[in-house]
């Protein structure tokens, strides 16, 4: 049976996620931007939190942890490479490790780039991946600590997951990402349609996260460095994919 996934808006534009296994009754949390909405959602559903998966060290992904742990006794899982700047961890993980979360195995993927030590958690049995600020809806995280080549490698790992995988990313940036994506890939009919759907959803204050990986592969310019049309638009027909990605990311930084 697939996990029940609940998207929780936090702060001004963050998302946390609950994963609940209806067979075991166990629940995990991915990231802790803010305690109150997460604790309230757990109480409303009558769920008891057992595991907290942390993707990276930025404050808007960990600041809620003390308040959550005051209300729930849960083990905290995070990257070994980031342990020196994460809250205290009960379990340290690295790429290739697996950790039991609510009775399902989460596969750890190193997605460094936005930060060095950023990890994603892939649940292949339920077809969902929690990517935080690596792969995002119609975007990717700004490359703060790693290199462009590193970020491209991380995105390539995520792009290789099954296309029907649901991508749970960390922020509501999708409308702004769509405006930028249309400057890079203006002739993409799927992107135009998606941008219209995003505008409608946001006008109704509805989240645009999560999203299917298949949709990201078809519309997200940060996954489409090999696309001939994008390469023509950038005048980079013969450059390596990583260089095309770096140009796209640089343009987004200046957008």
Tab-separated table of C-alpha atoms in Angstrom:
chain	number	residue	atom	x	y	z
A	1	UNK	CA	0.000	0.000	0.000
A	2	UNK	CA	1.318	3.435	-0.926
A	3	UNK	CA	2.104	6.044	1.661
A	4	UNK	CA	-0.376	8.831	2.351
A	5	UNK	CA	1.469	12.103	1.674
A	6	UNK	CA	0.344	15.380	3.258
A	7	UNK	CA	1.787	18.712	2.100
A	8	UNK	CA	2.039	21.298	4.894
A	9	UNK	CA	2.633	24.980	4.055
A	10	UNK	CA	5.059	26.601	6.517
A	11	UNK	CA	6.528	30.068	6.971
A	12	UNK	CA	5.881	32.189	3.871
A	13	UNK	CA	6.718	29.753	1.082
A	14	UNK	CA	8.142	26.529	2.579
A	15	UNK	CA	6.646	23.059	2.498
A	16	UNK	CA	7.051	20.192	4.934
A	17	UNK	CA	5.671	16.738	4.188
A	18	UNK	CA	4.149	13.995	6.290
A	19	UNK	CA	4.293	10.410	5.075
A	20	UNK	CA	1.841	8.036	6.764
A	21	UNK	CA	1.717	4.300	6.337
A	22	UNK	CA	-1.891	3.179	6.830
A	23	UNK	CA	-0.751	-0.425	7.333
A	24	UNK	CA	1.687	0.242	10.174
A	25	UNK	CA	0.080	3.425	11.489
A	26	UNK	CA	3.512	5.074	11.556
A	27	UNK	CA	4.283	8.582	10.288
A	28	UNK	CA	7.433	10.406	9.208
A	29	UNK	CA	8.145	14.065	8.544
A	30	UNK	CA	10.420	15.525	5.874
A	31	UNK	CA	12.007	18.799	7.016
A	32	UNK	CA	10.920	21.052	9.840
A	33	UNK	CA	10.556	24.667	8.700
A	34	UNK	CA	8.107	25.619	11.469
A	35	UNK	CA	6.695	23.626	14.366
A	36	UNK	CA	3.131	24.888	14.814
A	37	UNK	CA	1.518	23.870	11.491
A	38	UNK	CA	3.203	20.459	11.595
A	39	UNK	CA	2.189	19.710	15.181
A	40	UNK	CA	-1.351	20.895	14.399
A	41	UNK	CA	-1.627	18.656	11.333
A	42	UNK	CA	-0.425	15.613	13.270
A	43	UNK	CA	-2.931	16.320	16.057
A	44	UNK	CA	-5.779	16.842	13.608
A	45	UNK	CA	-5.119	13.467	12.004
A	46	UNK	CA	-4.321	11.660	15.224
A	47	UNK	CA	-0.935	10.594	13.901
A	48	UNK	CA	2.110	9.945	16.058
A	49	UNK	CA	5.428	10.997	14.573
A	50	UNK	CA	8.204	8.389	14.632
A	51	UNK	CA	10.865	9.676	12.218
A	52	UNK	CA	12.054	13.078	10.960
A	53	UNK	CA	14.071	13.167	7.730
A	54	UNK	CA	16.183	16.315	7.280
A	55	UNK	CA	17.390	17.193	3.769
A	56	UNK	CA	19.896	19.980	4.503
A	57	UNK	CA	21.067	22.458	7.100
A	58	UNK	CA	19.399	25.719	6.050
A	59	UNK	CA	17.390	27.279	8.891
A	60	UNK	CA	14.117	27.255	6.955
A	61	UNK	CA	14.309	23.445	6.914
A	62	UNK	CA	15.314	22.777	10.537
A	63	UNK	CA	14.121	25.647	12.748
A	64	UNK	CA	10.899	23.890	13.730
A	65	UNK	CA	12.663	20.817	15.048
A	66	UNK	CA	12.805	21.721	18.778
A	67	UNK	CA	9.080	22.475	18.912
A	68	UNK	CA	8.199	19.275	17.081
A	69	UNK	CA	10.416	17.156	19.320
A	70	UNK	CA	8.812	18.762	22.365
A	71	UNK	CA	5.485	17.317	21.213
A	72	UNK	CA	6.652	14.005	19.665
A	73	UNK	CA	9.384	11.507	20.465
A	74	UNK	CA	10.920	10.935	17.048
A	75	UNK	CA	14.334	9.926	15.753
A	76	UNK	CA	16.071	12.475	13.546
A	77	UNK	CA	17.790	11.366	10.325
A	78	UNK	CA	20.180	13.506	8.292
A	79	UNK	CA	23.323	13.497	6.194
A	80	UNK	CA	26.556	12.379	7.792
A	81	UNK	CA	28.381	14.972	5.668
A	82	UNK	CA	26.189	17.706	7.171
A	83	UNK	CA	26.094	16.439	10.765
A	84	UNK	CA	28.405	19.192	12.023
A	85	UNK	CA	25.837	21.873	11.156
A	86	UNK	CA	22.555	19.988	11.533
A	87	UNK	CA	20.641	19.599	14.795
A	88	UNK	CA	21.674	16.456	16.720
A	89	UNK	CA	21.046	13.348	14.612
A	90	UNK	CA	19.994	9.904	15.792
A	91	UNK	CA	20.860	8.351	12.426
A	92	UNK	CA	23.499	9.646	9.999
A	93	UNK	CA	23.149	8.625	6.349
A	94	UNK	CA	24.989	8.964	3.042
A	95	UNK	CA	24.289	8.162	-0.598
A	96	UNK	CA	23.292	4.539	-1.075
A	97	UNK	CA	22.052	4.081	2.482
A	98	UNK	CA	18.499	3.039	3.249
A	99	UNK	CA	16.501	3.977	6.311
A	100	UNK	CA	13.159	2.627	7.512
A	101	UNK	CA	10.564	5.418	7.673
A	102	UNK	CA	7.024	4.417	8.655
A	103	UNK	CA	7.673	0.837	7.574
A	104	UNK	CA	8.954	1.687	4.102
A	105	UNK	CA	12.577	1.946	3.012
A	106	UNK	CA	13.828	5.382	2.036
A	107	UNK	CA	16.800	5.363	-0.338
A	108	UNK	CA	19.260	8.208	0.298
A	109	UNK	CA	20.523	10.185	-2.714
A	110	UNK	CA	23.297	12.766	-2.435
A	111	UNK	CA	22.013	15.849	-4.275
A	112	UNK	CA	24.735	18.328	-3.330
A	113	UNK	CA	24.846	21.649	-5.139
A	114	UNK	CA	22.413	23.966	-3.362
A	115	UNK	CA	24.396	22.912	-0.292
A	116	UNK	CA	27.181	20.365	0.039
A	117	UNK	CA	25.640	17.501	1.973
A	118	UNK	CA	22.060	18.004	0.743
A	119	UNK	CA	20.250	14.670	0.461
A	120	UNK	CA	16.997	13.527	-1.114
A	121	UNK	CA	14.892	10.623	0.142
A	122	UNK	CA	13.402	8.288	-2.473
A	123	UNK	CA	10.644	5.847	-1.562
A	124	UNK	CA	10.524	3.542	-4.593
A	125	UNK	CA	7.690	1.374	-3.259
A	126	UNK	CA	5.386	4.392	-3.072
A	127	UNK	CA	6.912	6.207	-6.065
A	128	UNK	CA	7.751	9.446	-4.254
A	129	UNK	CA	10.965	11.434	-3.772
A	130	UNK	CA	11.521	14.291	-1.326
A	131	UNK	CA	13.960	16.688	-2.983
A	132	UNK	CA	13.672	19.914	-0.913
A	133	UNK	CA	15.876	22.534	-2.603
A	134	UNK	CA	17.577	20.361	-5.226
A	135	UNK	CA	14.981	19.558	-7.914
A	136	UNK	CA	12.019	21.888	-7.458
A	137	UNK	CA	8.736	22.372	-9.277
A	138	UNK	CA	9.808	23.943	-12.593
A	139	UNK	CA	13.135	24.875	-11.045
A	140	UNK	CA	16.121	23.934	-8.940
A	141	UNK	CA	17.788	25.446	-5.914
A	142	UNK	CA	20.311	28.208	-6.271
A	143	UNK	CA	23.851	26.809	-6.221
A	144	UNK	CA	25.153	28.278	-2.964
A	145	UNK	CA	27.858	25.851	-1.842
A	146	UNK	CA	28.535	23.329	-4.582
A	147	UNK	CA	29.503	23.738	-8.226
A	148	UNK	CA	27.324	23.916	-11.303
A	149	UNK	CA	28.725	20.550	-12.430
A	150	UNK	CA	27.838	19.058	-9.047
A	151	UNK	CA	24.276	20.397	-9.227
A	152	UNK	CA	23.848	19.094	-12.769
A	153	UNK	CA	25.034	15.676	-11.601
A	154	UNK	CA	22.546	15.736	-8.739
A	155	UNK	CA	19.657	16.727	-10.999
A	156	UNK	CA	20.668	14.010	-13.456
A	157	UNK	CA	20.347	11.392	-10.712
A	158	UNK	CA	16.833	12.569	-9.934
A	159	UNK	CA	15.904	12.765	-13.623
A	160	UNK	CA	16.810	9.075	-13.943
A	161	UNK	CA	14.132	7.998	-11.445
A	162	UNK	CA	10.933	6.445	-12.883
A	163	UNK	CA	8.940	9.159	-14.688
A	164	UNK	CA	5.819	8.479	-12.624
A	165	UNK	CA	7.695	9.392	-9.418
A	166	UNK	CA	6.030	12.192	-7.452
A	167	UNK	CA	8.471	15.004	-6.622
A	168	UNK	CA	7.907	16.682	-3.242
A	169	UNK	CA	10.037	19.833	-3.200
A	170	UNK	CA	10.572	22.429	-0.534
A	171	UNK	CA	9.126	25.757	-1.681
A	172	UNK	CA	6.244	27.456	-3.467
A	173	UNK	CA	8.387	29.101	-6.134
A	174	UNK	CA	6.614	27.589	-9.113
A	175	UNK	CA	4.868	30.657	-10.515
A	176	UNK	CA	8.102	32.659	-10.639
A	177	UNK	CA	9.901	29.614	-12.031
A	178	UNK	CA	7.320	29.372	-14.824
A	179	UNK	CA	7.861	32.983	-15.853
A	180	UNK	CA	11.581	32.304	-16.149
A	181	UNK	CA	11.158	28.929	-17.876
A	182	UNK	CA	9.151	30.591	-20.659
A	183	UNK	CA	12.146	32.814	-21.459
A	184	UNK	CA	14.317	29.712	-21.974
A	185	UNK	CA	11.803	27.381	-23.661
A	186	UNK	CA	9.113	29.677	-25.137
A	187	UNK	CA	7.876	27.281	-27.814
A	188	UNK	CA	7.121	24.368	-25.479
A	189	UNK	CA	3.332	23.769	-25.531
A	190	UNK	CA	3.415	21.659	-22.353
A	191	UNK	CA	5.243	24.447	-20.530
A	192	UNK	CA	2.708	27.041	-21.698
A	193	UNK	CA	-0.151	24.846	-20.513
A	194	UNK	CA	1.548	24.213	-17.186
A	195	UNK	CA	2.186	27.927	-16.641
A	196	UNK	CA	-1.539	28.625	-17.145
A	197	UNK	CA	-2.467	25.864	-14.695
A	198	UNK	CA	-0.013	27.275	-12.141
A	199	UNK	CA	-1.485	30.765	-12.439
A	200	UNK	CA	-4.962	29.345	-11.872
A	201	UNK	CA	-3.868	27.284	-8.869
A	202	UNK	CA	-2.110	30.222	-7.234
A	203	UNK	CA	-5.102	32.516	-7.851
A	204	UNK	CA	-7.033	30.020	-5.723
A	205	UNK	CA	-4.214	29.818	-3.144
A	206	UNK	CA	-3.658	26.159	-4.023
A	207	UNK	CA	-0.178	24.567	-3.800
A	208	UNK	CA	1.659	23.641	-6.998
A	209	UNK	CA	3.770	21.083	-5.128
A	210	UNK	CA	4.175	18.101	-5.401
A	211	UNK	CA	4.514	17.424	-9.126
A	212	UNK	CA	5.127	14.326	-11.281
A	213	UNK	CA	8.690	13.811	-12.497
A	214	UNK	CA	7.294	13.238	-16.002
A	215	UNK	CA	5.977	16.811	-15.967
A	216	UNK	CA	9.334	18.148	-14.777
A	217	UNK	CA	11.124	16.243	-17.546
A	218	UNK	CA	8.783	17.791	-20.115
A	219	UNK	CA	8.789	21.379	-18.838
A	220	UNK	CA	11.546	22.121	-16.288
A	221	UNK	CA	14.420	23.850	-18.147
A	222	UNK	CA	16.932	22.780	-15.487
A	223	UNK	CA	16.404	19.149	-16.526
A	224	UNK	CA	16.371	19.922	-20.249
A	225	UNK	CA	19.947	21.001	-20.993
A	226	UNK	CA	20.106	18.431	-23.809
A	227	UNK	CA	16.978	19.758	-25.556
A	228	UNK	CA	17.856	20.986	-29.087
A	229	UNK	CA	15.376	23.864	-28.952
A	230	UNK	CA	16.740	25.203	-25.680
A	231	UNK	CA	20.286	24.850	-26.969
A	232	UNK	CA	19.372	26.839	-30.102
A	233	UNK	CA	17.720	29.541	-27.991
A	234	UNK	CA	20.904	29.852	-25.931
A	235	UNK	CA	23.291	29.588	-28.891
A	236	UNK	CA	24.942	26.585	-27.219
A	237	UNK	CA	24.320	23.771	-29.727
A	238	UNK	CA	27.674	22.084	-29.162
A	239	UNK	CA	28.355	22.747	-25.480
A	240	UNK	CA	28.292	19.974	-22.827
A	241	UNK	CA	25.019	19.521	-20.957
A	242	UNK	CA	26.587	20.771	-17.714
A	243	UNK	CA	27.617	24.016	-19.419
A	244	UNK	CA	24.113	24.540	-20.788
A	245	UNK	CA	22.689	23.926	-17.314
A	246	UNK	CA	25.144	26.435	-15.846
A	247	UNK	CA	24.035	29.063	-18.366
A	248	UNK	CA	20.367	28.448	-17.509
A	249	UNK	CA	21.045	28.615	-13.772
A	250	UNK	CA	23.074	31.798	-14.203
A	251	UNK	CA	20.247	33.423	-16.150
A	252	UNK	CA	17.782	32.458	-13.424
A	253	UNK	CA	20.065	33.998	-10.799
A	254	UNK	CA	19.898	37.279	-12.719
A	255	UNK	CA	16.213	37.057	-13.679
